[in-house]
Short mmCIF file of C-alpha atoms in Angstrom, two decimals:
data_model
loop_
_atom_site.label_atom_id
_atom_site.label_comp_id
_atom_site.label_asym_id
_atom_site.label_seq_id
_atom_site.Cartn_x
_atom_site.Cartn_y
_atom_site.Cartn_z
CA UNK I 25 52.67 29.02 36.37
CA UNK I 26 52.11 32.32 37.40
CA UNK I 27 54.00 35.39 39.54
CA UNK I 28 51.43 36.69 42.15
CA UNK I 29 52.69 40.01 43.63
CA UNK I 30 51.08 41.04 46.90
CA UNK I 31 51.35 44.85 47.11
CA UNK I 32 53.60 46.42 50.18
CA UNK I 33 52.07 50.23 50.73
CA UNK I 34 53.72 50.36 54.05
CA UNK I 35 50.32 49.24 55.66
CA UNK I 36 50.78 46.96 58.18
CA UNK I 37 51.90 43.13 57.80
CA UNK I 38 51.85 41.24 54.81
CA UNK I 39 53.34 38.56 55.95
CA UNK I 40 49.98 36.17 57.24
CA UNK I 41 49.05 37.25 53.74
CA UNK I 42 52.77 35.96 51.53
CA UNK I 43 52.84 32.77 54.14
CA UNK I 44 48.87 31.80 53.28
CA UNK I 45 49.59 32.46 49.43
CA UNK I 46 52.78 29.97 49.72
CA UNK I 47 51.10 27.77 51.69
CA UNK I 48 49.10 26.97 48.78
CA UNK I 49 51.23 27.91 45.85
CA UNK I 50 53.38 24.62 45.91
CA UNK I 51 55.91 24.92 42.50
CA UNK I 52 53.18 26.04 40.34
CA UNK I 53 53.05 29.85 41.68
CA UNK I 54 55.53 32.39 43.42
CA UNK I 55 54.71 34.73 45.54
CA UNK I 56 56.18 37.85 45.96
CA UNK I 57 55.70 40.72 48.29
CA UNK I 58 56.91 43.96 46.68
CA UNK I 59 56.20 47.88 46.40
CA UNK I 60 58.15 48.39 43.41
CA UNK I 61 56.42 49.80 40.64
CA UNK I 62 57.79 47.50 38.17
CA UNK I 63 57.60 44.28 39.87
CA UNK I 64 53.86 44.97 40.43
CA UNK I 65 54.14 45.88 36.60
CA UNK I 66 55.21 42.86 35.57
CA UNK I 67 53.05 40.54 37.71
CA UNK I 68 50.53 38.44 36.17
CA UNK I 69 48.23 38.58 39.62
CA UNK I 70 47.80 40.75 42.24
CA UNK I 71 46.75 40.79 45.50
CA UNK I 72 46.02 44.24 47.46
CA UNK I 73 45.90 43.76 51.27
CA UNK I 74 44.96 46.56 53.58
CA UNK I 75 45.25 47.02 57.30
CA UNK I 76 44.93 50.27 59.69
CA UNK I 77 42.51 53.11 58.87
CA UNK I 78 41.95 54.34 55.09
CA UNK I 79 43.04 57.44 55.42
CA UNK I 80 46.95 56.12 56.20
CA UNK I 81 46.09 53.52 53.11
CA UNK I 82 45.72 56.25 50.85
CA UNK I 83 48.16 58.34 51.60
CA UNK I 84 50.68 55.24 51.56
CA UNK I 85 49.72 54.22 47.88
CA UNK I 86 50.08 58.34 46.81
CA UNK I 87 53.50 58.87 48.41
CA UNK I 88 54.69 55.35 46.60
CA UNK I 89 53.31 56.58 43.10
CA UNK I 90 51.46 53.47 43.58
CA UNK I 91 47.94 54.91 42.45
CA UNK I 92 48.21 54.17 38.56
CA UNK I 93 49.68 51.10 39.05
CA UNK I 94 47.19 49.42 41.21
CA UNK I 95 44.33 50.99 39.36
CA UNK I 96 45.65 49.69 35.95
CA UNK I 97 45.95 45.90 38.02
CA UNK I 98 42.55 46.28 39.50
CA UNK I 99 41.18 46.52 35.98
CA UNK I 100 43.61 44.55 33.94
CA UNK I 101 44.80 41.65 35.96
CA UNK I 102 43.43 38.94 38.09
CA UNK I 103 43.30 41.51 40.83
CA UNK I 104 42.51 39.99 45.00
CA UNK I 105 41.48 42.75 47.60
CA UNK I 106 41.37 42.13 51.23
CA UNK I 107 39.60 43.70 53.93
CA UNK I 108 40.68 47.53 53.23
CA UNK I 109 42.06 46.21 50.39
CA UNK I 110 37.81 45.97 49.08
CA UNK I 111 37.49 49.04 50.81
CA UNK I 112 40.08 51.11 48.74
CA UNK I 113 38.16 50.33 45.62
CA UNK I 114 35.12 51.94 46.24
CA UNK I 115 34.42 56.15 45.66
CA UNK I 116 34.60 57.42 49.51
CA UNK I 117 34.98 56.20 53.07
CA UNK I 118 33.33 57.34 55.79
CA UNK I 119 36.20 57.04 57.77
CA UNK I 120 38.50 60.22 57.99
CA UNK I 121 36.50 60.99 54.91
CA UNK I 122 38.44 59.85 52.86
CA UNK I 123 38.12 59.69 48.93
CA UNK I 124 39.50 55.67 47.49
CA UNK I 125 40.64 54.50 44.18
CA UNK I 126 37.01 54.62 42.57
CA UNK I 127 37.25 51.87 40.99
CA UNK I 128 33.65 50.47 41.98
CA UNK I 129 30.88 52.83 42.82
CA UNK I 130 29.93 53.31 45.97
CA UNK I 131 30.39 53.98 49.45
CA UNK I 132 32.04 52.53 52.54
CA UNK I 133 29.70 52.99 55.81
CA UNK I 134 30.70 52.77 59.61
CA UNK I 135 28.53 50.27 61.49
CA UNK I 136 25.95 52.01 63.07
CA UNK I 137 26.14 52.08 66.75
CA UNK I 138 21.90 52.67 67.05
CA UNK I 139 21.59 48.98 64.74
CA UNK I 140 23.88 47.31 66.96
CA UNK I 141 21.78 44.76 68.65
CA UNK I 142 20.78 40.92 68.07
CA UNK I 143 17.72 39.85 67.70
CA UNK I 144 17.67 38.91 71.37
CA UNK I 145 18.68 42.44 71.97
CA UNK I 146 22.27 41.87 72.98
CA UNK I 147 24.60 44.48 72.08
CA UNK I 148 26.89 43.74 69.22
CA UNK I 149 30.27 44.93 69.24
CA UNK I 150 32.16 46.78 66.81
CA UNK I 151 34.90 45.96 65.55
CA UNK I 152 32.96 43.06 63.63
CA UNK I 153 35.56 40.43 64.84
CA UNK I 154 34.67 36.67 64.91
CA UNK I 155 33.88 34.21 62.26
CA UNK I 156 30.94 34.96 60.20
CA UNK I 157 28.85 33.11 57.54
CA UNK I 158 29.65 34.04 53.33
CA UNK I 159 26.58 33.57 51.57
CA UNK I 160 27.82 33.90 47.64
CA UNK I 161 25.17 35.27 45.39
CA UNK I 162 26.38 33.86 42.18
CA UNK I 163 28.87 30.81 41.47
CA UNK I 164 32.20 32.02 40.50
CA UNK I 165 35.72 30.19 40.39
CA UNK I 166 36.87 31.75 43.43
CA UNK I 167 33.94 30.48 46.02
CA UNK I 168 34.42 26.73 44.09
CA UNK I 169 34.31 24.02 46.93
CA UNK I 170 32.98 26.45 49.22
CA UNK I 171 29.56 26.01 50.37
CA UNK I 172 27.25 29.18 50.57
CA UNK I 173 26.59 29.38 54.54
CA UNK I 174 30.74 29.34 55.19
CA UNK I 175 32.32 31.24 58.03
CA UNK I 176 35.16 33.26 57.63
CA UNK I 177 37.34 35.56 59.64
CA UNK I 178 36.42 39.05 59.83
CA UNK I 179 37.90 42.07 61.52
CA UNK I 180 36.95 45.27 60.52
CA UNK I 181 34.26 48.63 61.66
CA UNK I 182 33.26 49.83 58.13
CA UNK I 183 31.58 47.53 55.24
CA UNK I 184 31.38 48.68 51.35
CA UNK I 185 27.87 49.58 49.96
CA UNK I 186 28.38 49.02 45.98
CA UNK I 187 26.28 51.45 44.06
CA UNK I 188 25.53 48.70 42.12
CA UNK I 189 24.07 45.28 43.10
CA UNK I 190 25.74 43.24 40.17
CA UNK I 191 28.96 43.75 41.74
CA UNK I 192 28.45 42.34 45.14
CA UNK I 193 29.77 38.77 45.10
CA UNK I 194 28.60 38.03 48.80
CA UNK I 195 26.84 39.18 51.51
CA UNK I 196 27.11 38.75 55.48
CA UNK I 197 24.84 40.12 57.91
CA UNK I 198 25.91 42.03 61.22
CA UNK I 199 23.12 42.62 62.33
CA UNK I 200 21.78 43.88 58.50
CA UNK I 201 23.14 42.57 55.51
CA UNK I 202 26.09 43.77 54.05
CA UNK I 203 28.33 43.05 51.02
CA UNK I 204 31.57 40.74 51.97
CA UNK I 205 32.92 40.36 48.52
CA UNK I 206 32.80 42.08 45.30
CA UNK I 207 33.87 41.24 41.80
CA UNK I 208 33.55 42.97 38.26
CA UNK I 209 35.61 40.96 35.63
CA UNK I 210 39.17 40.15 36.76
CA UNK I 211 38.92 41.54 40.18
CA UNK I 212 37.90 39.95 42.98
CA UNK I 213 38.00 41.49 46.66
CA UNK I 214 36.55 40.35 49.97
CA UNK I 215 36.26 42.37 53.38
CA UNK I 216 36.95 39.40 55.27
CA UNK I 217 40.55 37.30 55.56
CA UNK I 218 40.69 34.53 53.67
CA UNK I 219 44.36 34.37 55.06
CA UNK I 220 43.19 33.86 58.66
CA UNK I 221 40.08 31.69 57.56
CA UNK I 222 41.68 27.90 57.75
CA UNK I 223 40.71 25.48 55.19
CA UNK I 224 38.15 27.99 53.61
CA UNK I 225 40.21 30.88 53.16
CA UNK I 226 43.35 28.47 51.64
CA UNK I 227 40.89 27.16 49.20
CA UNK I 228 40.34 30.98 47.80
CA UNK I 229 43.11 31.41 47.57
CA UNK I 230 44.07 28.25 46.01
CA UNK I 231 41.10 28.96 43.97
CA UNK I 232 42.46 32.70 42.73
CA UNK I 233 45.84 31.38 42.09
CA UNK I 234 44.24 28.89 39.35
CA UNK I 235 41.88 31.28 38.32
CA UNK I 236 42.07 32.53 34.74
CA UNK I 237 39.58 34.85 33.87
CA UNK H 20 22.69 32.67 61.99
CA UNK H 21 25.62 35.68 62.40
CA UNK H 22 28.92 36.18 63.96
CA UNK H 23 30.00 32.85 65.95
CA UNK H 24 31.36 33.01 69.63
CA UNK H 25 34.97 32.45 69.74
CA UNK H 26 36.53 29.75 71.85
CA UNK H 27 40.17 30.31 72.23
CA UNK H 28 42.84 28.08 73.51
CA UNK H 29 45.60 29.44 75.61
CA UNK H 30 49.23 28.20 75.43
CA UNK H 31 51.70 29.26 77.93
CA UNK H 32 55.27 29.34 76.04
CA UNK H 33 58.60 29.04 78.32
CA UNK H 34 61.89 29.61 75.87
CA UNK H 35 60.37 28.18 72.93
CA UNK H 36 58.15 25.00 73.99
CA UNK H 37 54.57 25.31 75.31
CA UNK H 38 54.74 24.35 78.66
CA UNK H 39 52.00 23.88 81.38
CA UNK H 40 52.04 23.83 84.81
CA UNK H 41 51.88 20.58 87.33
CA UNK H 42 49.95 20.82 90.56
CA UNK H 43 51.97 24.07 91.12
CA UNK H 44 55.24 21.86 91.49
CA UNK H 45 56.95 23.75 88.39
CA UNK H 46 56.50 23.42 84.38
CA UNK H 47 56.49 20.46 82.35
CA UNK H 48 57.23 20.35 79.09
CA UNK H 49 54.02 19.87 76.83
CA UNK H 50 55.26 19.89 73.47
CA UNK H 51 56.20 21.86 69.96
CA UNK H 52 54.15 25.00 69.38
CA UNK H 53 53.55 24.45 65.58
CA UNK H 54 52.31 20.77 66.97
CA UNK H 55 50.16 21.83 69.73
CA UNK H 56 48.73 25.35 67.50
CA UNK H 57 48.00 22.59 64.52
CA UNK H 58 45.87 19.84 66.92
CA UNK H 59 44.12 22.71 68.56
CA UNK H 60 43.17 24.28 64.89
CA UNK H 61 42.44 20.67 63.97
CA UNK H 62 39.98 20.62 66.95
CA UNK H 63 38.41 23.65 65.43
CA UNK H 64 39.64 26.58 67.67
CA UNK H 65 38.43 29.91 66.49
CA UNK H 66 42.10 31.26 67.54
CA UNK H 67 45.16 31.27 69.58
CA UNK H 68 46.55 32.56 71.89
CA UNK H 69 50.18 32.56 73.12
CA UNK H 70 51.35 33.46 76.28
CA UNK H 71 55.29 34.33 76.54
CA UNK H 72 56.07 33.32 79.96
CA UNK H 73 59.51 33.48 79.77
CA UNK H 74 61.54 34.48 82.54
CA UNK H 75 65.32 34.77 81.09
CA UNK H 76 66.15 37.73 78.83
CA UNK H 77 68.40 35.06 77.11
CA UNK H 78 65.71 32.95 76.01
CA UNK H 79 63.12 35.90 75.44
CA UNK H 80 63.83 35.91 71.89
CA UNK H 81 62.18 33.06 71.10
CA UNK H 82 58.98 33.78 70.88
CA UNK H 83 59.63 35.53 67.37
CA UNK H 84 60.83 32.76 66.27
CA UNK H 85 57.68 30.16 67.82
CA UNK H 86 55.50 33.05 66.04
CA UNK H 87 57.30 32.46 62.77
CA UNK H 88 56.67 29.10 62.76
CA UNK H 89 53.50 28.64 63.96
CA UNK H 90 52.18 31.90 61.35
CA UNK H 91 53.41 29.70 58.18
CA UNK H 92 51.61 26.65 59.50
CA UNK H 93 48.31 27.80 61.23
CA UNK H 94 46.00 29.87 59.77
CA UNK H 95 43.81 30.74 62.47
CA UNK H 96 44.52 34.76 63.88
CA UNK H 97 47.21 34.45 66.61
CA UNK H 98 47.29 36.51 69.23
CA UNK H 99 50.90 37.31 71.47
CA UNK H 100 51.11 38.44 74.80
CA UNK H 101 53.55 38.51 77.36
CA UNK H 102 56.25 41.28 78.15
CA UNK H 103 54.80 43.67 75.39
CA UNK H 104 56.84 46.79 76.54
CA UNK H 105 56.51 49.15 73.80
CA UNK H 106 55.48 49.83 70.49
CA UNK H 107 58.71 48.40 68.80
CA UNK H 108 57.71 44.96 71.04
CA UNK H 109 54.08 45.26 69.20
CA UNK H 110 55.99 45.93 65.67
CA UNK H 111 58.38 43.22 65.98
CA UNK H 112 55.79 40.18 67.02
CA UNK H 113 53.08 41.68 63.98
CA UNK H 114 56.60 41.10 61.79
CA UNK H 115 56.75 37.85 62.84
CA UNK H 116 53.52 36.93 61.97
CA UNK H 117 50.79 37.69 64.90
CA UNK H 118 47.94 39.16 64.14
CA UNK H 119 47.07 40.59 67.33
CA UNK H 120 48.76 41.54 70.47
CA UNK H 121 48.32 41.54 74.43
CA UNK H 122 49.21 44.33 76.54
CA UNK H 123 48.91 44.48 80.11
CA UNK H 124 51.19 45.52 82.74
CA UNK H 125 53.23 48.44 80.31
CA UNK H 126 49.54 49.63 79.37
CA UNK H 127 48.88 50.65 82.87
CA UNK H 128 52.23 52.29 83.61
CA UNK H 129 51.75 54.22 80.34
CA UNK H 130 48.37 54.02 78.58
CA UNK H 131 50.13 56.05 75.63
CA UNK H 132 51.71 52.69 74.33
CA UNK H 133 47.88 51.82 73.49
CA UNK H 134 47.22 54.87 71.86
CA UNK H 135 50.95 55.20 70.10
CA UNK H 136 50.01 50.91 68.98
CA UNK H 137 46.66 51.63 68.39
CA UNK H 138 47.77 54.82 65.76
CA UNK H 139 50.54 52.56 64.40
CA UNK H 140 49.39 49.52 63.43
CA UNK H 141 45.26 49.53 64.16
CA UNK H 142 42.66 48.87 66.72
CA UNK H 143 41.94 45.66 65.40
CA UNK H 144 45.44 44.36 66.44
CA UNK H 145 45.85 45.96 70.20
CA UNK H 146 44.33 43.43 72.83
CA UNK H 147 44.22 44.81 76.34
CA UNK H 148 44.39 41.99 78.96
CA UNK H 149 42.88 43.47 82.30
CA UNK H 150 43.84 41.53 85.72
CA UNK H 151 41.40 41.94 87.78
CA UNK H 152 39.72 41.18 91.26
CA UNK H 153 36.57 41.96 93.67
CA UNK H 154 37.47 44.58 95.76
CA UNK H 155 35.61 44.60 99.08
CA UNK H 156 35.91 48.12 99.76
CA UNK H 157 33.90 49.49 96.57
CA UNK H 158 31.88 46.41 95.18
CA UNK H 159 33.81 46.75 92.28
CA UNK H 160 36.90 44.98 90.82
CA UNK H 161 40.76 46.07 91.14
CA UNK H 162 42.86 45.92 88.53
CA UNK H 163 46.61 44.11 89.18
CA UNK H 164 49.17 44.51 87.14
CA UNK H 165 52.77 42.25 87.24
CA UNK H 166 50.76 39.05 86.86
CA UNK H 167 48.43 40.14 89.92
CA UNK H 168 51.16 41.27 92.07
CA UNK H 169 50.25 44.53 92.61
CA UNK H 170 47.59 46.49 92.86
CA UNK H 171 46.56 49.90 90.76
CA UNK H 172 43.73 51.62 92.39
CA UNK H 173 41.78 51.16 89.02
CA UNK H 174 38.59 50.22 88.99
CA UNK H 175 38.49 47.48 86.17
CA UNK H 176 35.39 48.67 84.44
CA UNK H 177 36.06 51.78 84.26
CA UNK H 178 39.88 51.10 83.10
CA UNK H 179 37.93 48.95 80.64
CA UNK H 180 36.22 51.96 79.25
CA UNK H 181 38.93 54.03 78.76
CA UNK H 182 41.82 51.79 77.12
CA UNK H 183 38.71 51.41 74.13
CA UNK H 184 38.49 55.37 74.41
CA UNK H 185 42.25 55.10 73.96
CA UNK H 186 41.88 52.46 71.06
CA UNK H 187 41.96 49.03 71.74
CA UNK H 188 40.25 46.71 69.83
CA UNK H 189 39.60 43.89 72.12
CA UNK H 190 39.21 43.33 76.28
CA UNK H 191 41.31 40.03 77.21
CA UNK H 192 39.12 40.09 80.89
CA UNK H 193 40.82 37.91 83.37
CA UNK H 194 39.37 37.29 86.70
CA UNK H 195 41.90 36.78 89.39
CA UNK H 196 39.47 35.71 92.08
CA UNK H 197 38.85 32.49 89.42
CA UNK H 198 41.96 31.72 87.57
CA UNK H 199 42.97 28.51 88.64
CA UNK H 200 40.12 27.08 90.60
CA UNK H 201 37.88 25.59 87.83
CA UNK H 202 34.81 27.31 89.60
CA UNK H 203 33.64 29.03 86.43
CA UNK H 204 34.20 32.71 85.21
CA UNK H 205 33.17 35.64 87.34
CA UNK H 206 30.12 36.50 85.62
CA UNK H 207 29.07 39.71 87.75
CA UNK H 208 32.53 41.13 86.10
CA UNK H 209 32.46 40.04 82.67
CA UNK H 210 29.01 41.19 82.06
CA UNK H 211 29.93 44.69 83.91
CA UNK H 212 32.94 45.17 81.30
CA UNK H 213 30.62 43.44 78.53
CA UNK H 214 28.12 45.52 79.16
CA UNK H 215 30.27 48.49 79.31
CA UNK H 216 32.67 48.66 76.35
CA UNK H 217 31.80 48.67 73.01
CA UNK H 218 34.39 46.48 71.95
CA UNK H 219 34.77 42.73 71.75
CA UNK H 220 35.22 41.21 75.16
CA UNK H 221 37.45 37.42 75.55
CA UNK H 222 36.44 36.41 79.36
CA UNK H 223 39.23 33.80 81.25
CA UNK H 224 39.96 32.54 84.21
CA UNK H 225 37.96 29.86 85.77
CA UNK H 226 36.88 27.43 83.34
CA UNK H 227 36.13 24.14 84.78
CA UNK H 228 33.40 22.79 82.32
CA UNK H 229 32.07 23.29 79.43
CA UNK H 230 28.77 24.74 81.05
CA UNK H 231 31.31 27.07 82.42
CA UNK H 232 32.24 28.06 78.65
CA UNK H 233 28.11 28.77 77.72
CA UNK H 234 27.63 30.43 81.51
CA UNK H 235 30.24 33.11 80.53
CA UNK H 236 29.16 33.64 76.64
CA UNK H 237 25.23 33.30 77.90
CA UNK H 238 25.04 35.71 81.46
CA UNK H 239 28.43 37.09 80.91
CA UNK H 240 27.96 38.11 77.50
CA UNK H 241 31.49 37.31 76.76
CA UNK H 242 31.84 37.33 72.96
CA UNK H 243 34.87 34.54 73.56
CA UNK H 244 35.92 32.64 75.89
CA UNK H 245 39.41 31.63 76.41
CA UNK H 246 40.61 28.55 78.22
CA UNK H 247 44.09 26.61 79.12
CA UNK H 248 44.01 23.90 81.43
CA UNK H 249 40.37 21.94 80.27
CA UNK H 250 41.82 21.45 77.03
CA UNK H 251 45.50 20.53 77.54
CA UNK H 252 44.67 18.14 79.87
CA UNK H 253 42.79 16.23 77.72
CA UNK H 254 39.34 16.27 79.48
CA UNK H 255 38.13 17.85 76.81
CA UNK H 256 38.62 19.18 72.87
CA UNK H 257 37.61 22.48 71.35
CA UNK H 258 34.98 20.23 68.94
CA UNK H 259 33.34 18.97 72.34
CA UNK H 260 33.24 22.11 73.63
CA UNK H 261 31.52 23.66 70.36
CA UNK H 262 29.35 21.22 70.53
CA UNK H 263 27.97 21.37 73.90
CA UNK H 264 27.85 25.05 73.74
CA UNK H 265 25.88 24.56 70.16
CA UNK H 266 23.25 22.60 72.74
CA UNK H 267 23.23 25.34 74.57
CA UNK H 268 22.35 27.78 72.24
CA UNK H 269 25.29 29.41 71.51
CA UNK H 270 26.18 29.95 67.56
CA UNK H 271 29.56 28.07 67.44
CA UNK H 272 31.62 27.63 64.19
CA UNK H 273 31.40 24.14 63.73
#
């Protein structure tokens, strides 16, 4: 039995996000959506969604008081990030500039519009918006039952680039390779959404709602 | 092995059902949306799209309410479209659980409401549907608004260009030359907005066959394709469709 909290920063809709969690949470887990410092205090999970630029994301968590909080979760809870929700975690955005909760080293890059090209030369879009293939690097409760070579849903222009290898707990390519998913101890975050990915995205999160690191 | 073309059903919803049309006689009733989104993500559509088609302002309500429903049941991205007005009309179907939403007619009377969305809530959310069809006069395309009643004066690829300068996140390209005569996409105009915008483009209107499907992904350079009437008829399922495009080449999510 546990109390998953999905944080509300103002930031676009969490609801794809509560209704995927409760889809798989049958009696054992409930979900709750909440900005409240002291629910998110007294959760024993979670999960940081992010949607809209990082800039707005930022700001959003600051004018809450929401900073400490989520920093303290990131790095004493079984913590989930999605999509901006990876990207807040890292040192600095390229997007508006923007500083995040450096919580993991590194940076998060734009797609660059001169590498945008298949190998047949087709153009590639931006946003990165489709299904794409997961290829985990190590095995790890949360990718359990998911073979390496899965698509999931992505949506987004800018991917992380950890400072650090060890960290990245996927990659992707588009065109290059990038890293997907990260992890260091109890925290867990992917950049694409596992809430929009059908059977594969329930079983994460089936998978981080059992997970007891 | 990368990013996998899209294939995305399109359901037409009149005051709550999905309906389809009958050999332009009127609508028939073709079932529950949570039913008819769960077969088609059984089938292994990428997405889906709904298409509020209805006419009362009694009944117009219900698409929150189909959205609800279907968000807690499928979880595929969902896409609304269909009398998006303004930017409350964008908030209020995100509340209820789509993930991204179709603008058309309101975007060309006042391209601010793309911007003002696009600001609010994120690129990757704001779907521009463009009407369009071969005008004569300049070799190009027109674009229609008020489901291809009337014409703009825009030229389609160069509207296309500047709703992405004004933040949208996604072309829904629909050619009004082919919609409704199974005779395949018009490839000459996806590939000129394909080519053109630097944003994802979902080509419709046409689709007879599944070659139809791999012609507009393969010389349209569509980067989805979205189809009604070969798949609710029965002819054929997303899976056969992924599979024949597969044949063809075409990286599919299988």
């Amino acid at each position: 039995m546990s109390h998953v909290v999905v944080v509300d920063y103002g930031m676009g809709n969490l609801r794809s996000v509560a209704k995927a969690l409760e889809y798989v949470a049958g009696s054992e887990h409930t979900i709750e959506v909440s900005g409240d410092l002291q629910r998110l205090e007294a959760a024993d999970k979670v999960v940081f969604p992010g949607q809209g630029a990082m800039r707005d994301c930022m700001r959003e968590i600051d004018a809450r008081g929401l900073r400490d909080a989520v920093t303290h979760a990131a790095k004493n809870k079984p913590f989930l990030g999605l999509c901006i929700g990876l990207q807040l975690l890292f040192d600095h955005s390229e997007e508006g500039d923007t500083p995040g909760l450096g919580i993991l080293s590194g940076q998060v890059k734009k797609f660059p519009a001169e590498a945008m090209m298949d190998a047949k030369g087709n153009r590639l879009k931006v946003p990165h918006m489709g299904w794409n293939e997961v290829y985990p690097h190590q095995a790890h409760p949360l990718w359990e039952g998911i073979a390496s070579g899965t698509r999931f849903y992505f949506v987004h222009s800018y991917y992380v680039q950890p400072a650090q290898s060890d960290v990245i707990a996927a990659h992707s390519a588009y065109p290059f390779q990038f890293a997907c998913a990260a992890e260091q101890e109890a925290l867990f975050a992917v950049q694409f959404h596992p809430e929009k990915s059908d059977r594969a995205g329930l079983k994460l999160l089936s998978n981080f709602l059992t997970w007891s690191p | 092995m990368g990013l996998a073309k899209r294939i995305i059903p399109c359901l037409d919803v009149n005051a709550g059902r999905v309906v389809k049309g009958v050999n332009f006689t009127g609508l028939r009733d073709a079932g529950d949306p949570v039913e008819v989104a769960r077969r088609y993500d059984d089938q292994g559509a990428d997405e889906v799209t709904f298409l509020d088609i209805t006419a009362s302002s009694d009944n117009r309500g219900l698409i929150f309410s189909v959205i609800e429903a279907v968000s807690a049941q499928v979880f595929i991205p969902l896409t609304v479209g269909g009398g998006v007005r303004q930017v409350s009309d964008v908030r209020a179907l995100l509340n209820a659980g789509a993930d991204k939403i179709s603008m058309n007619t309101a975007a060309v009377l006042d391209p601010r409401l793309i911007a003002d969305s696009a600001d609010r809530f994120g690129s990757q959310c704001i779907v521009v549907a463009i009407d369009a069809k071969r005008n004569p006069a300049t070799g190009g395309w027109q674009v229609y608004t008020h489901g291809g009643r009337n014409a703009t004066g825009l030229d389609a690829v160069e509207w296309a260009i500047e709703i992405c300068r004004l933040g949208a996140g996604e072309v829904l390209l629909t050619s009004m030359d082919r919609d409704g005569t199974r005779n395949g996409f018009d490839l000459d105009l996806t590939r000129a907005v394909s080519e053109a915008v630097p944003v994802p483009v979902i080509a419709s209107g046409g689709v007879g066959s599944l070659q139809d499907l791999a012609d507009g992904i393969l010389i349209g350079k569509a980067d989805a394709v979205l189809a009604a009437s070969i798949f609710h008829y029965g002819e054929h399922t997303i899976g056969s469709a992924k599979a024949y495009l597969a044949q063809q080449g075409v990286e599919v999510r299988l």
